Amino acid sequence: MKKEAKIGLIIQLFANLAVFTPQLFIPQLAEKLYATQFQIGILVAVFSLFLFVSSYLSGRIADRIGRRKIIIIGLATSIFSYALGYFTMNYRELLFVRILQGSTIGIYPGALAAYVYENKGKMGKFSSFGAIGSAISQYISGIIVTFLGLHWLFIVSSLSFLTSLIFVLYGLKEEEYKPVYVSLLPVNVIKRNKGIYVSIFLRHTGATGIWAFWVLYLGQIGANNYWKGILFTFNYVTQVLVMYFVMDKISGKKSVGWGLLLSSLIFLSFAFVPNYLWIILPMIATGFAWSFLYTGALKEVTENNKERATASGLIQSSISLGSIFGPLIGGVIVTLTHSYKSIMYFAFLITFIAYVYYLLQEKLSAKHSNDLQT
């Protein structure tokens, strides 16, 4: 692994720390600003919509003009958009800020993954450093909210993005780069990887339906602000260990399937916990499931596509697209049923469908390869 790839891992750590520090408590902040349950769903969905568009376009641009420039633009604009969050005083302002934040944080991920891979970095290690940042964010977020208040989460995020940018400016050299031209609608890339993209989209539709109301559900089953942050830490610490020590040693194809199946069972289990302490074991299992799914998908697209930034960016776009529909569907389900558990049943069903779809696509792909060989 080259020095630039190692620095890329540190950049990923601080960038993920920045993104996820306020993420868990956004619904709680919205509720404090008198948002309805449906408005909370809209808030999450709109953020994800702009993240989807940004990820989709930025991956293509990075394949054309180079990775480092796009990473710098993404981190620099994210510093600004997250600092603005500190000044939100009502739901409308929070909605505007989340639109800006979704637009800026979608710029750099595909380019950063491609840069690390092209400098001999391993995707398991790369993902694990992102999980380290996420784990730290969940631990400190509850403490920040308890002692400083919700708005200070955005200040910590902005400073973390600034740290990432400093590492880019002084640690990542301008790469020698041969442009890869990708059309506005990269049909070939999408068709080549549709089993991964569609499955992640469906899984994340279910997952974000849950996560949009997760902090409120935890409060309902007895968790205080400190435990709301700590519980997700079990997920991210598990991701760190699995991604770092396991994921570079196993097949990407198999791990994607395992991640989908395990996710579906975990989502169902959430509905049956008697109190918040029972969430710990499913959170650990979620760490395994996401490690298998995300890192396996990242390995597959970086190893099997020359348009690496585009293909990697489309993973984030698939996640973001699911994050648009999930909170909206979750908001409708909660409004109709007055129960957070109903979202968990929905998430189980749609993720299991994603698992079946992925298996079918893998069989069709294997059959097509055999037909070509014969």
CSV table of C-alpha atoms in Angstrom, one decimal:
chain,number,residue,atom,x,y,z
A,1,MET,CA,0.0,0.0,0.0
A,2,LYS,CA,1.5,3.4,-1.1
A,3,LYS,CA,1.8,6.3,1.3
A,4,GLU,CA,-1.0,8.1,-0.5
A,5,ALA,CA,-3.4,5.2,0.1
A,6,LYS,CA,-2.5,5.2,3.8
A,7,ILE,CA,-3.3,8.9,4.0
A,8,GLY,CA,-6.5,8.2,2.1
A,9,LEU,CA,-7.6,5.9,5.0
A,10,ILE,CA,-7.1,8.7,7.5
A,11,ILE,CA,-9.1,11.1,5.3
A,12,GLN,CA,-11.9,8.6,5.1
A,13,LEU,CA,-11.8,8.3,8.9
A,14,PHE,CA,-12.3,12.0,9.6
A,15,ALA,CA,-14.8,12.4,6.7
A,16,ASN,CA,-17.0,9.7,8.1
A,17,LEU,CA,-16.6,11.1,11.6
A,18,ALA,CA,-17.9,14.4,10.2
A,19,VAL,CA,-20.9,12.9,8.3
A,20,PHE,CA,-22.2,10.7,11.1
A,21,THR,CA,-21.7,12.9,14.1
A,22,PRO,CA,-25.0,14.8,13.6
A,23,GLN,CA,-26.8,12.0,11.6
A,24,LEU,CA,-28.4,10.1,14.4
A,25,PHE,CA,-29.8,13.2,16.1
A,26,ILE,CA,-31.2,15.0,13.1
A,27,PRO,CA,-34.8,13.6,13.8
A,28,GLN,CA,-34.5,14.7,17.4
A,29,LEU,CA,-33.4,18.2,16.3
A,30,ALA,CA,-36.2,18.4,13.8
A,31,GLU,CA,-38.7,17.3,16.5
A,32,LYS,CA,-37.3,20.0,18.8
A,33,LEU,CA,-38.0,22.5,15.9
A,34,TYR,CA,-41.6,21.3,15.9
A,35,ALA,CA,-41.5,19.1,12.8
A,36,THR,CA,-44.2,16.5,12.4
A,37,GLN,CA,-43.4,12.8,11.9
A,38,PHE,CA,-44.0,13.2,8.1
A,39,GLN,CA,-41.8,16.3,8.0
A,40,ILE,CA,-39.0,14.3,9.6
A,41,GLY,CA,-39.4,11.7,6.8
A,42,ILE,CA,-39.3,14.5,4.2
A,43,LEU,CA,-36.1,16.0,5.8
A,44,VAL,CA,-34.2,12.7,5.5
A,45,ALA,CA,-35.5,12.0,2.0
A,46,VAL,CA,-34.6,15.4,0.6
A,47,PHE,CA,-31.1,15.1,2.1
A,48,SER,CA,-30.7,11.8,0.4
A,49,LEU,CA,-32.1,13.1,-2.9
A,50,PHE,CA,-29.4,15.7,-3.2
A,51,LEU,CA,-26.8,13.2,-2.0
A,52,PHE,CA,-27.9,10.8,-4.8
A,53,VAL,CA,-27.6,13.5,-7.5
A,54,SER,CA,-24.3,14.7,-6.2
A,55,SER,CA,-22.8,11.2,-6.0
A,56,TYR,CA,-24.1,10.3,-9.4
A,57,LEU,CA,-22.6,13.4,-11.1
A,58,SER,CA,-19.4,13.6,-9.2
A,59,GLY,CA,-18.2,10.1,-9.9
A,60,ARG,CA,-18.4,10.8,-13.7
A,61,ILE,CA,-16.5,14.1,-13.3
A,62,ALA,CA,-13.8,12.4,-11.2
A,63,ASP,CA,-13.3,9.8,-14.0
A,64,ARG,CA,-12.8,12.7,-16.4
A,65,ILE,CA,-10.7,15.3,-14.6
A,66,GLY,CA,-9.0,13.3,-11.8
A,67,ARG,CA,-9.7,12.3,-8.2
A,68,ARG,CA,-7.8,14.8,-6.1
A,69,LYS,CA,-9.5,17.9,-7.4
A,70,ILE,CA,-13.0,16.4,-6.7
A,71,ILE,CA,-11.9,15.3,-3.2
A,72,ILE,CA,-10.8,18.8,-2.4
A,73,ILE,CA,-14.0,20.4,-3.7
A,74,GLY,CA,-16.2,18.0,-1.8
A,75,LEU,CA,-14.4,18.4,1.5
A,76,ALA,CA,-14.1,22.2,1.2
A,77,THR,CA,-17.8,22.7,0.5
A,78,SER,CA,-18.7,20.3,3.3
A,79,ILE,CA,-16.9,22.4,5.8
A,80,PHE,CA,-19.1,25.3,4.9
A,81,SER,CA,-22.4,23.4,4.7
A,82,TYR,CA,-22.0,21.7,8.1
A,83,ALA,CA,-20.9,24.9,9.8
A,84,LEU,CA,-24.2,26.5,8.7
A,85,GLY,CA,-26.1,23.8,10.6
A,86,TYR,CA,-25.1,25.4,13.9
A,87,PHE,CA,-27.3,28.5,13.0
A,88,THR,CA,-30.5,26.7,12.2
A,89,MET,CA,-33.5,28.0,14.2
A,90,ASN,CA,-36.5,26.4,12.6
A,91,TYR,CA,-37.5,23.5,10.4
A,92,ARG,CA,-37.3,25.4,7.2
A,93,GLU,CA,-33.7,26.5,7.9
A,94,LEU,CA,-32.8,22.9,8.9
A,95,LEU,CA,-34.3,21.6,5.6
A,96,PHE,CA,-32.3,24.1,3.6
A,97,VAL,CA,-29.1,23.2,5.4
A,98,ARG,CA,-29.6,19.4,4.9
A,99,ILE,CA,-30.1,20.0,1.2
A,100,LEU,CA,-26.7,21.8,1.1
A,101,GLN,CA,-25.1,19.0,3.2
A,102,GLY,CA,-26.5,16.3,1.0
A,103,SER,CA,-25.1,18.1,-2.1
A,104,THR,CA,-21.6,18.5,-0.7
A,105,ILE,CA,-20.9,15.2,1.0
A,106,GLY,CA,-21.8,13.3,-2.2
A,107,ILE,CA,-18.9,14.9,-4.1
A,108,TYR,CA,-15.8,13.2,-2.7
A,109,PRO,CA,-16.6,9.5,-1.8
A,110,GLY,CA,-16.4,7.9,-5.2
A,111,ALA,CA,-13.2,9.8,-6.1
A,112,LEU,CA,-11.6,9.0,-2.7
A,113,ALA,CA,-12.4,5.2,-3.1
A,114,ALA,CA,-10.9,5.2,-6.6
A,115,TYR,CA,-7.8,7.2,-5.5
A,116,VAL,CA,-7.1,4.7,-2.6
A,117,TYR,CA,-7.6,1.7,-4.9
A,118,GLU,CA,-5.4,3.1,-7.6
A,119,ASN,CA,-2.6,3.6,-5.0
A,120,LYS,CA,-2.7,-0.1,-4.0
A,121,GLY,CA,-5.1,0.4,-1.1
A,122,LYS,CA,-7.3,-2.5,0.0
A,123,MET,CA,-11.1,-1.8,0.1
A,124,GLY,CA,-11.5,-3.7,3.3
A,125,LYS,CA,-9.0,-1.5,5.1
A,126,PHE,CA,-10.5,1.6,3.4
A,127,SER,CA,-14.0,0.7,4.6
A,128,SER,CA,-12.7,-0.1,8.1
A,129,PHE,CA,-11.2,3.3,8.6
A,130,GLY,CA,-14.6,4.8,7.6
A,131,ALA,CA,-16.2,2.6,10.2
A,132,ILE,CA,-13.7,3.8,12.8
A,133,GLY,CA,-14.8,7.4,12.1
A,134,SER,CA,-18.4,6.4,12.3
A,135,ALA,CA,-17.8,4.5,15.6
A,136,ILE,CA,-16.1,7.6,17.2
A,137,SER,CA,-19.0,9.8,15.9
A,138,GLN,CA,-21.6,7.7,17.6
A,139,TYR,CA,-19.7,7.7,20.9
A,140,ILE,CA,-19.1,11.4,21.0
A,141,SER,CA,-22.5,12.5,19.6
A,142,GLY,CA,-24.4,11.5,22.7
A,143,ILE,CA,-21.8,13.2,24.9
A,144,ILE,CA,-22.0,16.4,22.8
A,145,VAL,CA,-25.8,16.5,22.9
A,146,THR,CA,-25.8,15.9,26.7
A,147,PHE,CA,-23.3,18.5,27.6
A,148,LEU,CA,-23.3,21.1,24.7
A,149,GLY,CA,-26.6,20.7,22.9
A,150,LEU,CA,-27.7,19.4,19.5
A,151,HIS,CA,-26.4,22.3,17.4
A,152,TRP,CA,-22.8,21.7,18.5
A,153,LEU,CA,-22.8,18.5,16.5
A,154,PHE,CA,-22.5,20.5,13.3
A,155,ILE,CA,-19.4,22.4,14.6
A,156,VAL,CA,-17.6,19.1,15.4
A,157,SER,CA,-18.5,17.9,11.9
A,158,SER,CA,-17.2,21.0,10.2
A,159,LEU,CA,-13.9,20.8,12.1
A,160,SER,CA,-13.6,17.1,11.2
A,161,PHE,CA,-14.0,17.9,7.5
A,162,LEU,CA,-11.4,20.6,7.9
A,163,THR,CA,-9.0,18.0,9.3
A,164,SER,CA,-9.7,15.7,6.3
A,165,LEU,CA,-9.0,18.6,3.9
A,166,ILE,CA,-5.7,19.4,5.5
A,167,PHE,CA,-4.6,15.8,5.0
A,168,VAL,CA,-5.6,16.0,1.3
A,169,LEU,CA,-3.7,19.2,0.7
A,170,TYR,CA,-0.5,18.1,2.3
A,171,GLY,CA,-0.7,14.3,1.8
A,172,LEU,CA,-2.2,13.5,-1.5
A,173,LYS,CA,-0.2,14.3,-4.6
A,174,GLU,CA,-1.8,15.2,-7.9
A,175,GLU,CA,-2.0,11.8,-9.7
A,176,GLU,CA,-0.8,11.1,-13.2
A,177,TYR,CA,-4.2,10.6,-14.8
A,178,LYS,CA,-5.6,9.2,-18.0
A,179,PRO,CA,-9.2,10.5,-18.4
A,180,VAL,CA,-12.0,7.9,-18.6
A,181,TYR,CA,-15.0,9.4,-20.4
A,182,VAL,CA,-18.4,8.2,-19.1
A,183,SER,CA,-21.8,9.2,-20.6
A,184,LEU,CA,-24.3,11.2,-18.6
A,185,LEU,CA,-26.3,8.0,-18.2
A,186,PRO,CA,-23.7,5.2,-17.7
A,187,VAL,CA,-25.9,2.4,-18.9
A,188,ASN,CA,-23.1,-0.1,-19.4
A,189,VAL,CA,-21.8,0.4,-15.8
A,190,ILE,CA,-25.3,0.1,-14.4
A,191,LYS,CA,-26.1,-3.0,-16.4
A,192,ARG,CA,-22.8,-4.6,-15.5
A,193,ASN,CA,-23.4,-4.1,-11.7
A,194,LYS,CA,-27.2,-4.0,-11.5
A,195,GLY,CA,-27.4,-7.0,-9.1
A,196,ILE,CA,-25.4,-4.9,-6.6
A,197,TYR,CA,-27.0,-1.6,-7.2
A,198,VAL,CA,-30.6,-2.8,-7.1
A,199,SER,CA,-30.1,-5.0,-4.0
A,200,ILE,CA,-28.4,-2.1,-2.1
A,201,PHE,CA,-31.2,0.2,-3.1
A,202,LEU,CA,-33.9,-2.1,-1.8
A,203,ARG,CA,-32.0,-3.0,1.4
A,204,HIS,CA,-31.3,0.7,2.1
A,205,THR,CA,-34.9,1.6,1.5
A,206,GLY,CA,-35.8,-0.7,4.4
A,207,ALA,CA,-32.9,0.3,6.5
A,208,THR,CA,-33.4,4.1,6.3
A,209,GLY,CA,-37.1,3.7,6.9
A,210,ILE,CA,-36.0,2.4,10.3
A,211,TRP,CA,-33.1,4.8,10.9
A,212,ALA,CA,-35.2,7.9,10.1
A,213,PHE,CA,-37.1,7.2,13.3
A,214,TRP,CA,-34.5,5.2,15.2
A,215,VAL,CA,-33.6,7.7,17.8
A,216,LEU,CA,-37.3,8.2,18.6
A,217,TYR,CA,-37.9,4.4,18.8
A,218,LEU,CA,-34.9,4.1,21.2
A,219,GLY,CA,-36.5,6.8,23.4
A,220,GLN,CA,-39.7,4.9,23.3
A,221,ILE,CA,-38.0,1.8,24.7
A,222,GLY,CA,-36.1,3.6,27.4
A,223,ALA,CA,-32.8,4.9,26.0
A,224,ASN,CA,-31.5,8.3,27.1
A,225,ASN,CA,-29.3,10.6,24.8
A,226,TYR,CA,-26.1,8.9,26.0
A,227,TRP,CA,-27.4,5.4,25.2
A,228,LYS,CA,-28.8,6.5,21.9
A,229,GLY,CA,-25.3,7.3,20.7
A,230,ILE,CA,-23.6,4.4,22.4
A,231,LEU,CA,-25.9,1.7,20.9
A,232,PHE,CA,-24.8,2.5,17.4
A,233,THR,CA,-21.2,2.3,18.5
A,234,PHE,CA,-21.5,-1.4,18.8
A,235,ASN,CA,-22.4,-1.5,15.1
A,236,TYR,CA,-19.5,0.6,14.0
A,237,VAL,CA,-16.9,-1.1,16.2
A,238,THR,CA,-17.9,-4.4,14.8
A,239,GLN,CA,-17.6,-3.0,11.3
A,240,VAL,CA,-14.0,-1.8,12.0
A,241,LEU,CA,-13.0,-5.3,13.1
A,242,VAL,CA,-14.7,-7.2,10.3
A,243,MET,CA,-13.7,-4.8,7.6
A,244,TYR,CA,-10.1,-4.6,8.6
A,245,PHE,CA,-9.4,-8.3,9.5
A,246,VAL,CA,-11.9,-10.2,7.4
A,247,MET,CA,-13.1,-8.5,4.3
A,248,ASP,CA,-9.9,-8.5,2.2
A,249,LYS,CA,-9.8,-12.3,2.5
A,250,ILE,CA,-13.3,-13.3,1.3
A,251,SER,CA,-15.1,-13.1,-2.0
A,252,GLY,CA,-17.0,-9.9,-2.7
A,253,LYS,CA,-19.9,-11.8,-4.4
A,254,LYS,CA,-20.5,-14.1,-1.5
A,255,SER,CA,-20.2,-11.4,1.1
A,256,VAL,CA,-22.9,-9.2,-0.6
A,257,GLY,CA,-25.4,-12.1,-0.4
A,258,TRP,CA,-24.5,-12.8,3.3
A,259,GLY,CA,-25.0,-9.1,4.1
A,260,LEU,CA,-28.4,-9.0,2.5
A,261,LEU,CA,-29.7,-12.1,4.2
A,262,LEU,CA,-28.4,-11.1,7.6
A,263,SER,CA,-29.7,-7.6,7.3
A,264,SER,CA,-33.3,-8.9,6.7
A,265,LEU,CA,-33.2,-11.0,9.8
A,266,ILE,CA,-31.8,-8.2,11.9
A,267,PHE,CA,-34.5,-5.7,10.9
A,268,LEU,CA,-37.1,-8.2,11.9
A,269,SER,CA,-35.4,-8.8,15.3
A,270,PHE,CA,-35.6,-5.0,16.1
A,271,ALA,CA,-39.4,-5.3,16.5
A,272,PHE,CA,-39.1,-7.8,19.3
A,273,VAL,CA,-36.7,-6.3,21.8
A,274,PRO,CA,-38.2,-5.6,25.2
A,275,ASN,CA,-35.9,-2.6,26.0
A,276,TYR,CA,-33.0,-0.7,24.6
A,277,LEU,CA,-30.3,-3.0,26.1
A,278,TRP,CA,-31.5,-5.8,24.0
A,279,ILE,CA,-30.5,-3.8,20.9
A,280,ILE,CA,-26.8,-4.4,21.6
A,281,LEU,CA,-26.7,-7.9,20.0
A,282,PRO,CA,-28.6,-6.9,16.9
A,283,MET,CA,-26.3,-3.9,16.6
A,284,ILE,CA,-23.3,-6.1,16.6
A,285,ALA,CA,-24.9,-8.3,13.9
A,286,THR,CA,-25.7,-5.2,11.9
A,287,GLY,CA,-21.9,-4.4,11.9
A,288,PHE,CA,-21.3,-7.8,10.3
A,289,ALA,CA,-24.1,-7.4,7.8
A,290,TRP,CA,-23.1,-4.0,6.6
A,291,SER,CA,-19.4,-5.0,6.4
A,292,PHE,CA,-20.3,-7.9,4.2
A,293,LEU,CA,-22.6,-5.9,2.0
A,294,TYR,CA,-20.8,-2.6,1.6
A,295,THR,CA,-17.2,-3.7,1.4
A,296,GLY,CA,-18.2,-6.7,-0.8
A,297,ALA,CA,-19.9,-4.3,-3.2
A,298,LEU,CA,-17.0,-1.9,-3.2
A,299,LYS,CA,-14.6,-4.7,-3.9
A,300,GLU,CA,-16.7,-5.9,-6.8
A,301,VAL,CA,-17.1,-2.6,-8.6
A,302,THR,CA,-13.5,-1.4,-8.1
A,303,GLU,CA,-12.0,-4.7,-9.3
A,304,ASN,CA,-14.3,-5.2,-12.3
A,305,ASN,CA,-14.8,-1.7,-13.8
A,306,LYS,CA,-12.3,0.7,-15.3
A,307,GLU,CA,-14.8,3.6,-14.5
A,308,ARG,CA,-14.0,3.1,-10.9
A,309,ALA,CA,-15.1,6.5,-9.6
A,310,THR,CA,-18.4,6.2,-11.5
A,311,ALA,CA,-19.0,2.7,-10.4
A,312,SER,CA,-18.1,3.5,-6.7
A,313,GLY,CA,-20.2,6.6,-6.8
A,314,LEU,CA,-23.2,4.6,-8.0
A,315,ILE,CA,-23.0,2.5,-4.9
A,316,GLN,CA,-23.4,5.7,-2.9
A,317,SER,CA,-26.2,6.8,-5.3
A,318,SER,CA,-28.0,3.5,-4.7
A,319,ILE,CA,-27.7,4.0,-1.0
A,320,SER,CA,-29.0,7.6,-1.4
A,321,LEU,CA,-31.8,6.5,-3.6
A,322,GLY,CA,-32.9,4.1,-0.9
A,323,SER,CA,-32.6,6.8,1.6
A,324,ILE,CA,-35.1,8.9,-0.3
A,325,PHE,CA,-37.8,6.3,-0.5
A,326,GLY,CA,-37.2,4.7,2.9
A,327,PRO,CA,-38.0,7.7,5.2
A,328,LEU,CA,-41.0,8.7,3.0
A,329,ILE,CA,-42.4,5.2,3.2
A,330,GLY,CA,-41.5,5.0,6.9
A,331,GLY,CA,-43.3,8.3,7.5
A,332,VAL,CA,-46.4,7.0,5.8
A,333,ILE,CA,-46.2,3.7,7.7
A,334,VAL,CA,-45.8,5.4,11.1
A,335,THR,CA,-48.6,7.9,10.3
A,336,LEU,CA,-51.0,5.1,9.4
A,337,THR,CA,-50.1,2.5,12.0
A,338,HIS,CA,-48.7,4.8,14.8
A,339,SER,CA,-46.1,2.1,15.4
A,340,TYR,CA,-42.3,2.2,14.7
A,341,LYS,CA,-42.3,-1.6,14.6
A,342,SER,CA,-44.3,-1.7,11.4
A,343,ILE,CA,-41.4,-0.1,9.6
A,344,MET,CA,-39.2,-3.0,10.8
A,345,TYR,CA,-41.6,-5.6,9.3
A,346,PHE,CA,-41.5,-3.7,6.0
A,347,ALA,CA,-37.7,-3.5,6.1
A,348,PHE,CA,-37.4,-7.3,6.7
A,349,LEU,CA,-39.7,-8.0,3.7
A,350,ILE,CA,-38.0,-5.7,1.2
A,351,THR,CA,-34.5,-6.7,2.2
A,352,PHE,CA,-35.3,-10.4,1.8
A,353,ILE,CA,-36.7,-9.6,-1.7
A,354,ALA,CA,-33.3,-7.9,-2.4
A,355,TYR,CA,-31.5,-11.0,-1.3
A,356,VAL,CA,-33.6,-13.2,-3.6
A,357,TYR,CA,-33.1,-10.8,-6.5
A,358,TYR,CA,-29.3,-10.7,-5.9
A,359,LEU,CA,-29.1,-14.5,-6.0
A,360,LEU,CA,-31.1,-14.7,-9.2
A,361,GLN,CA,-28.9,-12.0,-10.9
A,362,GLU,CA,-25.7,-14.0,-9.9
A,363,LYS,CA,-27.2,-17.2,-11.4
A,364,LEU,CA,-28.1,-15.4,-14.6
A,365,SER,CA,-24.6,-13.8,-14.8
A,366,ALA,CA,-22.9,-17.1,-14.2
A,367,LYS,CA,-25.1,-18.8,-16.9
A,368,HIS,CA,-24.3,-15.9,-19.4
A,369,SER,CA,-20.5,-16.4,-18.7
A,370,ASN,CA,-20.8,-20.1,-19.3
A,371,ASP,CA,-22.7,-19.6,-22.5
A,372,LEU,CA,-20.0,-17.2,-23.8
A,373,GLN,CA,-17.3,-19.7,-23.0
A,374,THR,CA,-19.1,-22.5,-24.8
